[in-house]
Short mmCIF file of C-alpha atoms and ligand atoms in Angstrom, two decimals:
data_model
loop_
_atom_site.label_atom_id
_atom_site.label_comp_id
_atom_site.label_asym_id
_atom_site.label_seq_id
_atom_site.Cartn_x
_atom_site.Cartn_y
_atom_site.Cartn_z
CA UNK A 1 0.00 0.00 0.00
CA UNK A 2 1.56 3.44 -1.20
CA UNK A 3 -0.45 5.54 1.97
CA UNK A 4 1.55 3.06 4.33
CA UNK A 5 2.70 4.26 8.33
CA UNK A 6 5.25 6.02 7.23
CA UNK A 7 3.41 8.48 5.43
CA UNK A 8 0.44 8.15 7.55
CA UNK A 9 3.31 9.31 10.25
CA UNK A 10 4.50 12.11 8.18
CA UNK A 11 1.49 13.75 7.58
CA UNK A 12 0.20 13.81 11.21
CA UNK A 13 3.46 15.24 12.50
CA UNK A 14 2.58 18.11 9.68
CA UNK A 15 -0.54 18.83 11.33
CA UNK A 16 0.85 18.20 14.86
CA UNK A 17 3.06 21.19 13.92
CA UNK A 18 0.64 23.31 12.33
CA UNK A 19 -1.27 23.19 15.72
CA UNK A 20 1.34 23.37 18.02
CA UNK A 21 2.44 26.38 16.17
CA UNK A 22 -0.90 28.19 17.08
CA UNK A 23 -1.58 27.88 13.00
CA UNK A 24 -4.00 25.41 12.53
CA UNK A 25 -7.74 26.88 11.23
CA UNK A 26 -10.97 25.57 11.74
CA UNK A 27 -14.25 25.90 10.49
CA UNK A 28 -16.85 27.85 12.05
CA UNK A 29 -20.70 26.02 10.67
CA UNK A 30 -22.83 28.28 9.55
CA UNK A 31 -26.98 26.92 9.85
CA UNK A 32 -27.94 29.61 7.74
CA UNK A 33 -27.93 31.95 4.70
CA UNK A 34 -24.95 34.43 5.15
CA UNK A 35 -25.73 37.65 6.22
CA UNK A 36 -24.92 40.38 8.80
CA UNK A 37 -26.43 38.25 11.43
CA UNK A 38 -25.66 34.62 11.19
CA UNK A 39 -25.82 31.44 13.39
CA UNK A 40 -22.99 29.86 13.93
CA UNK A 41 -22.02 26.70 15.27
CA UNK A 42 -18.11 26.56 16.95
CA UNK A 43 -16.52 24.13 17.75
CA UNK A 44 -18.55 21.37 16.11
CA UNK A 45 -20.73 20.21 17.96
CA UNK A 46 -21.66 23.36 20.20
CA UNK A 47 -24.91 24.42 20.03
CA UNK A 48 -25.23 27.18 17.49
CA UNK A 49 -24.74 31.07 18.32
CA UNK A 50 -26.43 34.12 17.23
CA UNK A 51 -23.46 36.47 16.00
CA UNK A 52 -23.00 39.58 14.07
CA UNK A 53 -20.94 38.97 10.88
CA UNK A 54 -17.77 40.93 10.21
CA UNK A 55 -15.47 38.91 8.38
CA UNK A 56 -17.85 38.14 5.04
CA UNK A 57 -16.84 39.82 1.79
CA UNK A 58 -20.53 40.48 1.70
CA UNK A 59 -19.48 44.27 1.00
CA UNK A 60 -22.83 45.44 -0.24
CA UNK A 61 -25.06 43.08 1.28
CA UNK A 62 -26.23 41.09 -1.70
CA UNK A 63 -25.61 37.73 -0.70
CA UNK A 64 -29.01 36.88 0.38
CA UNK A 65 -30.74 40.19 -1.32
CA UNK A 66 -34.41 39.18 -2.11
CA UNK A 67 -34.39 40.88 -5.22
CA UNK A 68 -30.72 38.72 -5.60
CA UNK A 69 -32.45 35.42 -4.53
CA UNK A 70 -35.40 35.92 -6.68
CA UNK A 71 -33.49 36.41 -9.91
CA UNK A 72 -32.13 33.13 -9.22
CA UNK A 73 -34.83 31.34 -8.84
CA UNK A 74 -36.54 33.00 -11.91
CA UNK A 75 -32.93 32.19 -13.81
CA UNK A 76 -32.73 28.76 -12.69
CA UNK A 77 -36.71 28.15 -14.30
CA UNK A 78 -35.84 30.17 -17.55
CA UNK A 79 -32.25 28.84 -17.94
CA UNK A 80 -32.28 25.29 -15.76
CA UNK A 81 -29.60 24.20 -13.05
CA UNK A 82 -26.15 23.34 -15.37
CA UNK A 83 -24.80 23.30 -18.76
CA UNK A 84 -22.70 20.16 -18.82
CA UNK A 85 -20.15 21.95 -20.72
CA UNK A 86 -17.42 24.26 -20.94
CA UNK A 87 -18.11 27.99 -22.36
CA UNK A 88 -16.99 26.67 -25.90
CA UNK A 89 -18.65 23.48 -26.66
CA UNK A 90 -21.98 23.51 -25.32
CA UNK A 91 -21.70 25.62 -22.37
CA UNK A 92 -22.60 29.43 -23.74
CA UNK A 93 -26.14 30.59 -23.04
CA UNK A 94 -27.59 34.37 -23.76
CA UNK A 95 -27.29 35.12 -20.45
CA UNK A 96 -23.29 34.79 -20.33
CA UNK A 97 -22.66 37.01 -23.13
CA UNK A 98 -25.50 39.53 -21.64
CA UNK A 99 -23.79 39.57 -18.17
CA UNK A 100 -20.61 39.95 -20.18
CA UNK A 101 -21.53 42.95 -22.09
CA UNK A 102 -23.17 44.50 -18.61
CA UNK A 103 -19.56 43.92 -16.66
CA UNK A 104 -18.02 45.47 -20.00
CA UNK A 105 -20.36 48.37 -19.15
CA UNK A 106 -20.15 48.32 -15.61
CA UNK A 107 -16.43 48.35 -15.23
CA UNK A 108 -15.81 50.61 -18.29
CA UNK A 109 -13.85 48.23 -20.50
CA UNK A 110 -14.41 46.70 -24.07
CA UNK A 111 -14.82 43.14 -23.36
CA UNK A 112 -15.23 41.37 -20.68
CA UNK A 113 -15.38 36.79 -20.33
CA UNK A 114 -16.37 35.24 -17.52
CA UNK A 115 -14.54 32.27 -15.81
CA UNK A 116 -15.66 29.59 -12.99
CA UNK A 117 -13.79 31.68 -10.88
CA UNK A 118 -11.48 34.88 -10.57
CA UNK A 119 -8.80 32.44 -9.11
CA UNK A 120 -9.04 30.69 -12.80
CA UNK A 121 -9.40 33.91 -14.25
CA UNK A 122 -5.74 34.67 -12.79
CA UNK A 123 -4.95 30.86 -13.61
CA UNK A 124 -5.38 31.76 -16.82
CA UNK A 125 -4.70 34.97 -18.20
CA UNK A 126 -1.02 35.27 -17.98
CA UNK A 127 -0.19 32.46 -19.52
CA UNK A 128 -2.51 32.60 -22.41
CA UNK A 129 -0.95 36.30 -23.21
CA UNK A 130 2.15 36.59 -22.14
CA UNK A 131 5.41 34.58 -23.17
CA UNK A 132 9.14 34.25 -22.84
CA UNK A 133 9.75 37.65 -24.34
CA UNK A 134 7.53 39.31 -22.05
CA UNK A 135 7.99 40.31 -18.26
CA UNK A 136 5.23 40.65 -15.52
CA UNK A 137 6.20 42.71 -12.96
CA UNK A 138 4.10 42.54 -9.75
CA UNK A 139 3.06 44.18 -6.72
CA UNK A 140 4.85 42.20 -3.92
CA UNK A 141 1.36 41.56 -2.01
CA UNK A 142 -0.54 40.82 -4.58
CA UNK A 143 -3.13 37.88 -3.72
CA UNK A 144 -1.99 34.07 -3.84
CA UNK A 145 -4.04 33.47 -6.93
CA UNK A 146 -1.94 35.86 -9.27
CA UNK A 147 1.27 34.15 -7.60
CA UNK A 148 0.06 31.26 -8.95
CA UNK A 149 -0.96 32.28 -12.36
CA UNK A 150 1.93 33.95 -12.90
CA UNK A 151 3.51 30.88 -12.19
CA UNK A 152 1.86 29.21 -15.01
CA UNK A 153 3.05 31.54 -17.66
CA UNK A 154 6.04 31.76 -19.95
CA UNK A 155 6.43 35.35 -19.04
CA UNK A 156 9.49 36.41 -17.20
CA UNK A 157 8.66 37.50 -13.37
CA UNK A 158 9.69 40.08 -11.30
CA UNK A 159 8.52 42.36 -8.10
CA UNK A 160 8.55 45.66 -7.00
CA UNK A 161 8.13 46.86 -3.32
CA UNK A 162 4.35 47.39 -2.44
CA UNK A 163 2.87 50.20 -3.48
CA UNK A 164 6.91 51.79 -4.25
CA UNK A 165 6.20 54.04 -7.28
CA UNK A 166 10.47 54.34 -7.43
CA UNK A 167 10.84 51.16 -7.10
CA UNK A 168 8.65 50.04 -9.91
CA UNK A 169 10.03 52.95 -11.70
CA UNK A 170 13.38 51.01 -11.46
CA UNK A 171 11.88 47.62 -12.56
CA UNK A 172 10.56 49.11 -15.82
CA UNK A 173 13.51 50.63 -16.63
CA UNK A 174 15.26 47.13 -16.40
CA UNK A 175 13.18 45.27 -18.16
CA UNK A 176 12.83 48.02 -21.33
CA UNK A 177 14.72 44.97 -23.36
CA UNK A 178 11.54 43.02 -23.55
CA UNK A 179 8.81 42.83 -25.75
CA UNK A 180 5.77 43.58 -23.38
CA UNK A 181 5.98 44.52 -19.77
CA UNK A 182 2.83 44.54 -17.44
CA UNK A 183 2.73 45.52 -13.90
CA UNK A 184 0.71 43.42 -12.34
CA UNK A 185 -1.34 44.46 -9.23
CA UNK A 186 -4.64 44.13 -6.64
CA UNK A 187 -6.66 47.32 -6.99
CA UNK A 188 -7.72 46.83 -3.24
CA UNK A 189 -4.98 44.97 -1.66
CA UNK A 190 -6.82 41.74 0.56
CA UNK A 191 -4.91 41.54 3.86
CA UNK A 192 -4.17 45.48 4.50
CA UNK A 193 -7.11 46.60 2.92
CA UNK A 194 -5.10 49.42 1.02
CA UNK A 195 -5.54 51.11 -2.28
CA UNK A 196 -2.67 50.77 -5.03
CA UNK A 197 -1.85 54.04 -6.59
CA UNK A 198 -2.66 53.09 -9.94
CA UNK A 199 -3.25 57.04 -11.19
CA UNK A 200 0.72 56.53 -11.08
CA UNK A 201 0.75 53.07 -12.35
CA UNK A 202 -0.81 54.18 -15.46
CA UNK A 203 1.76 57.36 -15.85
CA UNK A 204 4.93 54.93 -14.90
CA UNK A 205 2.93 52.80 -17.38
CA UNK A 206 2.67 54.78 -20.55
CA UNK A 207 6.21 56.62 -19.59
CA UNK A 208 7.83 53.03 -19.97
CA UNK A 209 5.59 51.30 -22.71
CA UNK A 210 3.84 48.96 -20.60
CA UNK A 211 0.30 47.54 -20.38
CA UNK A 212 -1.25 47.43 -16.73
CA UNK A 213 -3.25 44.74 -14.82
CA UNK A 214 -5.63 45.09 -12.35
CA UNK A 215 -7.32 42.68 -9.61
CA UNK A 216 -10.03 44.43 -8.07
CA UNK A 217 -11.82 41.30 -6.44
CA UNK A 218 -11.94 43.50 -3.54
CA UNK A 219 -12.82 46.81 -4.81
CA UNK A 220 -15.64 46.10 -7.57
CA UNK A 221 -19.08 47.00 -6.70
CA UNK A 222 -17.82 50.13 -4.12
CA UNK A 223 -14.70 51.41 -4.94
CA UNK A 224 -15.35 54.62 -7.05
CA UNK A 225 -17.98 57.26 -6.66
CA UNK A 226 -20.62 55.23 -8.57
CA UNK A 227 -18.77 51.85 -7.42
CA UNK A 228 -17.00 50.64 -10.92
CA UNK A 229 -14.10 49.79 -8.78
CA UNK A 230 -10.18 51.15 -7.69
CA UNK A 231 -9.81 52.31 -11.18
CA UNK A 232 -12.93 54.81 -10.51
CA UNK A 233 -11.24 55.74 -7.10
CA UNK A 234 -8.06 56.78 -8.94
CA UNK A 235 -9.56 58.60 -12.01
CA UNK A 236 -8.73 55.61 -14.56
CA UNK A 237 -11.10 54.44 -15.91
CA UNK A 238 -10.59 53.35 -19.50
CA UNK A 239 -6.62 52.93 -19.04
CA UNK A 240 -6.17 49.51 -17.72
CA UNK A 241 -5.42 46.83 -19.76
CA UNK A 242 -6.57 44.10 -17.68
CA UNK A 243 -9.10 43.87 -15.04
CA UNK A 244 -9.56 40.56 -13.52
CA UNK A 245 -12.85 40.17 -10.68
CA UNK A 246 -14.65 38.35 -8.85
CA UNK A 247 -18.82 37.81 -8.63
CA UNK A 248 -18.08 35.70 -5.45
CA UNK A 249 -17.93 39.19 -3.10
CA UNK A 250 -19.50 42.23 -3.47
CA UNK A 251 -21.30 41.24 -6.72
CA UNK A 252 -23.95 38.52 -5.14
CA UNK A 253 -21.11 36.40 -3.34
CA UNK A 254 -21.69 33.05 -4.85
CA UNK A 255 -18.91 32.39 -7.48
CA UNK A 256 -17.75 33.11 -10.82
CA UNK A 257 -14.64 35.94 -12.13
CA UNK A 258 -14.05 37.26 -15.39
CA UNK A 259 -10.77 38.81 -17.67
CA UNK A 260 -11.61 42.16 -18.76
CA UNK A 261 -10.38 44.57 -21.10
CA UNK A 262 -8.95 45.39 -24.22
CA UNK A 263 -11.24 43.53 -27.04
CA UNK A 264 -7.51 41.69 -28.42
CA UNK A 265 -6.89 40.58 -24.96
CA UNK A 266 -9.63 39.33 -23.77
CA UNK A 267 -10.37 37.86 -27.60
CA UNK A 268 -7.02 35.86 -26.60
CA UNK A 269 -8.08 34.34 -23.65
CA UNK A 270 -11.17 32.92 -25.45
CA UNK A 271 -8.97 31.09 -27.77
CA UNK A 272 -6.61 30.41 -25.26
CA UNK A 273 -7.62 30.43 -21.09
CA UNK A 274 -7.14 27.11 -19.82
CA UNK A 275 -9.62 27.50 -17.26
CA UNK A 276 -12.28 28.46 -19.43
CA UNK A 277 -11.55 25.77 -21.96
CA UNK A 278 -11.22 23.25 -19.80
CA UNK A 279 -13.63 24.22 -16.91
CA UNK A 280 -17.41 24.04 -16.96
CA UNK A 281 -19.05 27.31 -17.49
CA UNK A 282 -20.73 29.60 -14.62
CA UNK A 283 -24.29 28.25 -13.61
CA UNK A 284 -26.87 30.07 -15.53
CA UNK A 285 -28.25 31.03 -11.93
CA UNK A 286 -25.24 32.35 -10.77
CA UNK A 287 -25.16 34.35 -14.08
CA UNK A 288 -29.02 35.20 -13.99
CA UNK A 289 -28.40 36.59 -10.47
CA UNK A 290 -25.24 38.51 -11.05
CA UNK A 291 -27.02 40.17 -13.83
CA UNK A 292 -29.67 41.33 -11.23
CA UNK A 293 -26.89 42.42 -8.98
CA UNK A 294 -25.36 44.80 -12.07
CA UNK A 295 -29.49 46.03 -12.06
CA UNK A 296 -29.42 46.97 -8.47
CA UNK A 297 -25.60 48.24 -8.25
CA UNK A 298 -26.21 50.53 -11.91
CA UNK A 299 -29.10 52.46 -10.73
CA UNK A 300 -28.41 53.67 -7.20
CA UNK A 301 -24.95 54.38 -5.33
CA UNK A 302 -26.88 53.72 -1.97
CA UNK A 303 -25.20 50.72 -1.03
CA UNK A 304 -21.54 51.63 -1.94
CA UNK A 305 -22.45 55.26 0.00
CA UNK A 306 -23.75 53.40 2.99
CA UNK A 307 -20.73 50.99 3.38
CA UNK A 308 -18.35 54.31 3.04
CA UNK A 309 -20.26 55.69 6.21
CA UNK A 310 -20.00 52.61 8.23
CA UNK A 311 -16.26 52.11 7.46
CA UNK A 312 -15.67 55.48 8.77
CA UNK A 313 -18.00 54.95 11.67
CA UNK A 314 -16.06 51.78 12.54
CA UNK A 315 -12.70 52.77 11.39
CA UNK A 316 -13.26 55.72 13.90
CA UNK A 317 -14.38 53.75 16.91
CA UNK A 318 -11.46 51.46 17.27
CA UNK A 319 -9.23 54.32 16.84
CA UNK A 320 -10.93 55.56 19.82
CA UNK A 321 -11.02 52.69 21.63
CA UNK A 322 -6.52 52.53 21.62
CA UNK A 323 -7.03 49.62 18.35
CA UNK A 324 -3.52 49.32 16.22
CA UNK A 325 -5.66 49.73 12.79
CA UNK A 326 -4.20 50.05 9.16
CA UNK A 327 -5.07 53.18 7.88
CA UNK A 328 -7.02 53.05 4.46
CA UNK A 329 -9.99 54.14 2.91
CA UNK A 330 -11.41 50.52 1.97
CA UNK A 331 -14.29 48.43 4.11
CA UNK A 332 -11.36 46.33 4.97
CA UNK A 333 -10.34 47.12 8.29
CA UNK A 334 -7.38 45.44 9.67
CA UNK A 335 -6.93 45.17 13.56
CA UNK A 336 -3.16 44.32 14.38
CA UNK A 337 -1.82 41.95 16.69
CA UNK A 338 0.95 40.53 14.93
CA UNK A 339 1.23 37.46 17.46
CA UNK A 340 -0.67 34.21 15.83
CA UNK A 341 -1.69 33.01 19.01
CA UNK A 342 -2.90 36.29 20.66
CA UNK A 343 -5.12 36.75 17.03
CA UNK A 344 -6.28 33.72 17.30
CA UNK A 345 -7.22 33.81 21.36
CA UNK A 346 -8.90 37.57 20.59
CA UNK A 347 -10.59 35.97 17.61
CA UNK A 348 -12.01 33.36 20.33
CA UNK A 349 -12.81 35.72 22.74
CA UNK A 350 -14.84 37.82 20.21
CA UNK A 351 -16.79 34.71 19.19
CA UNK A 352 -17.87 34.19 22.88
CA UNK A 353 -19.60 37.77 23.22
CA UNK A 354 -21.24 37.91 19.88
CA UNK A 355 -18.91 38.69 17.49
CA UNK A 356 -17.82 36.78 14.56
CA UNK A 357 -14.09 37.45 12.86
CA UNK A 358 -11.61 35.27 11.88
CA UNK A 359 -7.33 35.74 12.78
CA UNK A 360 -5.33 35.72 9.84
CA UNK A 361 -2.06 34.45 10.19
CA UNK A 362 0.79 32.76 8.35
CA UNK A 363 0.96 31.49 5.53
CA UNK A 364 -2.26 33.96 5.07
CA UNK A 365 0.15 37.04 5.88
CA UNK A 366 3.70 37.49 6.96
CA UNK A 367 5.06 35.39 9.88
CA UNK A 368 4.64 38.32 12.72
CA UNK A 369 1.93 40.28 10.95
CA UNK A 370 -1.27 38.39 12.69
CA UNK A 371 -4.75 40.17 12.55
CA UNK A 372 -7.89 40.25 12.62
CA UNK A 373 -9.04 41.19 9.31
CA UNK A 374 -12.94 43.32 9.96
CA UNK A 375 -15.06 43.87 6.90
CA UNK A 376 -18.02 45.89 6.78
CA UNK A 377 -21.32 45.74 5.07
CA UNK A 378 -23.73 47.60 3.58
CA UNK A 379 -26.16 45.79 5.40
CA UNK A 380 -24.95 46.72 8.75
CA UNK A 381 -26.27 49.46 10.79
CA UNK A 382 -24.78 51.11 13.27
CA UNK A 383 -26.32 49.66 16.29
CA UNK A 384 -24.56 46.48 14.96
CA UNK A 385 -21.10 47.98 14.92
CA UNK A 386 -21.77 49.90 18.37
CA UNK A 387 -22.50 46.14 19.81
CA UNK A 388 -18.99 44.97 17.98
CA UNK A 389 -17.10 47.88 19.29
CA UNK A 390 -18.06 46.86 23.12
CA UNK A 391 -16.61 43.35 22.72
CA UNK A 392 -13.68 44.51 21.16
CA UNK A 393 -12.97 46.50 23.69
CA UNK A 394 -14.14 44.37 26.49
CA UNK A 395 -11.46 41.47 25.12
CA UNK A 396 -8.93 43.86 24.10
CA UNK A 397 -8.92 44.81 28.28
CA UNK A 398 -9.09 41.47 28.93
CA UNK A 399 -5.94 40.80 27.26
CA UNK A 400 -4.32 44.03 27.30
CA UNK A 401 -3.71 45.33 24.24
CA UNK A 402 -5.42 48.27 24.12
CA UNK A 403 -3.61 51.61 23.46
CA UNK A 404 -0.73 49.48 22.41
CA UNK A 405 1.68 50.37 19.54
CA UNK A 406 3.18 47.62 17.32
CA UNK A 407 6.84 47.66 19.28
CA UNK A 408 4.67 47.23 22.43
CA UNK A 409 2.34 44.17 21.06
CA UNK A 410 5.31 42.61 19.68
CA UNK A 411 7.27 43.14 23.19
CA UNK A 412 4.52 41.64 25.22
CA UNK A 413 3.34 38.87 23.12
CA UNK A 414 5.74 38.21 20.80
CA UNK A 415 6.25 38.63 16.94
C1 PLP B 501 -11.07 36.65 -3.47
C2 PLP B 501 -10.02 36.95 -4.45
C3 PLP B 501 -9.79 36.13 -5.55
C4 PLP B 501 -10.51 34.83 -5.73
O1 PLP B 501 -11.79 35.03 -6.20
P1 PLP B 501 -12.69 33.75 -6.47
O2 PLP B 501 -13.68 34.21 -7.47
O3 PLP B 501 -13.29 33.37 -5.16
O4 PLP B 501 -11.79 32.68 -7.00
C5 PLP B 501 -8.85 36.52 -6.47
N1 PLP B 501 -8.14 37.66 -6.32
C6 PLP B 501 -8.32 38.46 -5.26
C7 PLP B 501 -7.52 39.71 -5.14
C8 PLP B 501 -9.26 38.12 -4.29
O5 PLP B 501 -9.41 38.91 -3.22
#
């Protein structure tokens, strides 16, 4: 037998050591349809809690929208459950190219093609565009799933510093012997919650020849005045090359990404995506929903404008309360602790009175850079935060961090 002790042995010493390094996650049950308030059940086997959610990328509160669920169910009787197909066999109802031409719209580009996922959408974009003469050049936090794309192209790879305009500056200049060079970056950035300056992106972009690419999985739906995304926020619309997204957060929250962009481009990845060749295409009621979601999202900036306020309502009552918070301007708001353990123990302690957040840790960020990551919602109000602000600070007491600065967390608990 190939599984025999000795690996059996192996493997549980792996986990052994992901626990005993205070790095081992669990999942938290949830009994029913995610929302703002949620019932959870943790550990398994507890009896299920009554907690406030603020660790969903539920940004504009459309996962369970009635309007949301209803197109859904209306999709799923006008278009059935699945296609049994990839996009270019069998697999390509009206409804795909209709939400494709409304995310073309929405997001300002000129094409747009939708993949199972925005992971495969980074899976598979690089590689179908870019080859040995080329050079991507990316953000050094960009998310896991662009590491890993870029990983699966041809492409030469480099980095700059995050969010260092000289820096990048100094990459392009490098790399001016290739044939194409892209900069490669989130438009919200996942763990810190921060904005990448792509206004200068774009100038270091067109001063050095070189096409721009954009994640904004965490930014679509909000970011901007009217919500088109981090491009909006920064006054560039039209200019990047490449936006890659993601339905599976603000846009309805169930699944499904796309590659959009220049018409070439994205033409390219039709012919060429691995992912979408060789993956089945989105559910038509995924697609029917999403389309609904565009509906709400086009007409009214209510939701993006009410998940501005609460940010700064939040943003400004852990400040108050002595909280080492990231400064940014996005609905990710990250609490510091930078000790796994002590991120972990607060995230318990927060579970206890109410509260439901999650602490992020290695290999989710940088060994000494634990968290806990807070997300708002449109769908909170602020009763909801004032009732998440009094069990932060009644567990930040009880473990005494509060008014702390980053030497002094790291002194007292460790790195
Ligand atoms: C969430 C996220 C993804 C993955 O999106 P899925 O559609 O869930 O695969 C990709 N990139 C970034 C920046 C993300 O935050």
């Amino acid at each position: 037998m190939a599984y025999d002790q000795k690996a059996q042995e192996h493997y549980r010493r792996e986990l052994d050591a992901i626990r005993s390094a205070g790095l081992f996650k669990e999942e938290r049950i949830i009994h029913d349809p995610q929302a703002v308030e949620i019932d959870v059940e943790f550990p398994a086997g507890e009896p299920v809690r009554r907690v406030i959610n603020l660790c969903a990328n539920n940004y504009l509160g459309l996962s369970s929208h009635p309007k949301v669920v209803a197109a859904a169910h209306a999709g799923l009787d006008r278009r059935g459950y699945g296609m049994s197909s990839v996009r270019f066999i069998c697999g390509t109802q009206d409804v795909h190219r209709e939400l494709e031409r409304k995310l073309s719209g929405f997001l300002g580009t000129e094409d747009t093609l939708l993949f199972p996922s925005c992971m495969d959408a980074n899976a598979g974009v690089f590689e179908a565009l870019f080859s040995e003469a080329d050079v991507l050049i990316a953000d050094r936090l960009v998310h896991a799933s662009i590491v890993d794309g870029m990983r699966l192209s041809k492409a030469a790879q480099d980095t700059f510093k995050h969010s260092d305009m000289e820096h990048l500056e100094e990459k392009l200049a490098e790399h001016l012997d290739k044939r194409f060079r892209v900069v490669v970056t989130d438009g919200v950035f996942s763990m810190d919650g921060d904005l990448a300056r792509l206004d200068e992106i774009v100038a270091l972009a067109e001063k050095y020849d070189a096409m721009v690419f954009v994640d904004d999985s965490h930014a679509t739906g909000f970011m901007g005045a009217t919500g088109r995304g981090s491009h909006e926020q920064t006054g560039v619309v039209g200019r990047i090359d490449l936006i890659t997204t993601t339905l599976g957060k603000a846009l309805g929250g169930a699944s499904g990404g796309c590659v959009s962009g220049r018409a070439e481009l994205v033409e390219m990845c039709r012919q060429r995506a691995r992912p979408y060749l060789f993956s089945n295409s989105v559910p038509p009621v995924i697609v029917s929903a999403a389309l609904a979601v565009l509906d709400l999202i086009g007409g009214s900036t209510a939701r993006r404008d009410k998940l501005e306020e609460n940010t700064r309502y939040w943003r400004g009552l852990l400040a108050e309360a002595g909280f080492d918070v990231k400064p940014g301007a996005s609905p990710i708001v990250p609490v510091m602790l930078y000790n796994a353990r002590l991120a972990q123990d607060f995230a318990r302690g927060l579970f206890a009175r109410g509260i439901y957040v999650v602490g992020f840790f290695f290999p989710v960020v940088a060994k000494g850079q634990a968290r806990i990551r807070t997300q708002l919602s449109a769908a909170h109000d602020k009763a909801h935060l004032d009732r998440a602000i009094e069990a932060f600070v009644s567990v930040g007491r009880e473990l005494g961090v509060l008014g702390l600065d980053r030497r002094q967390l790291i002194e007292r608990f460790g790195p």
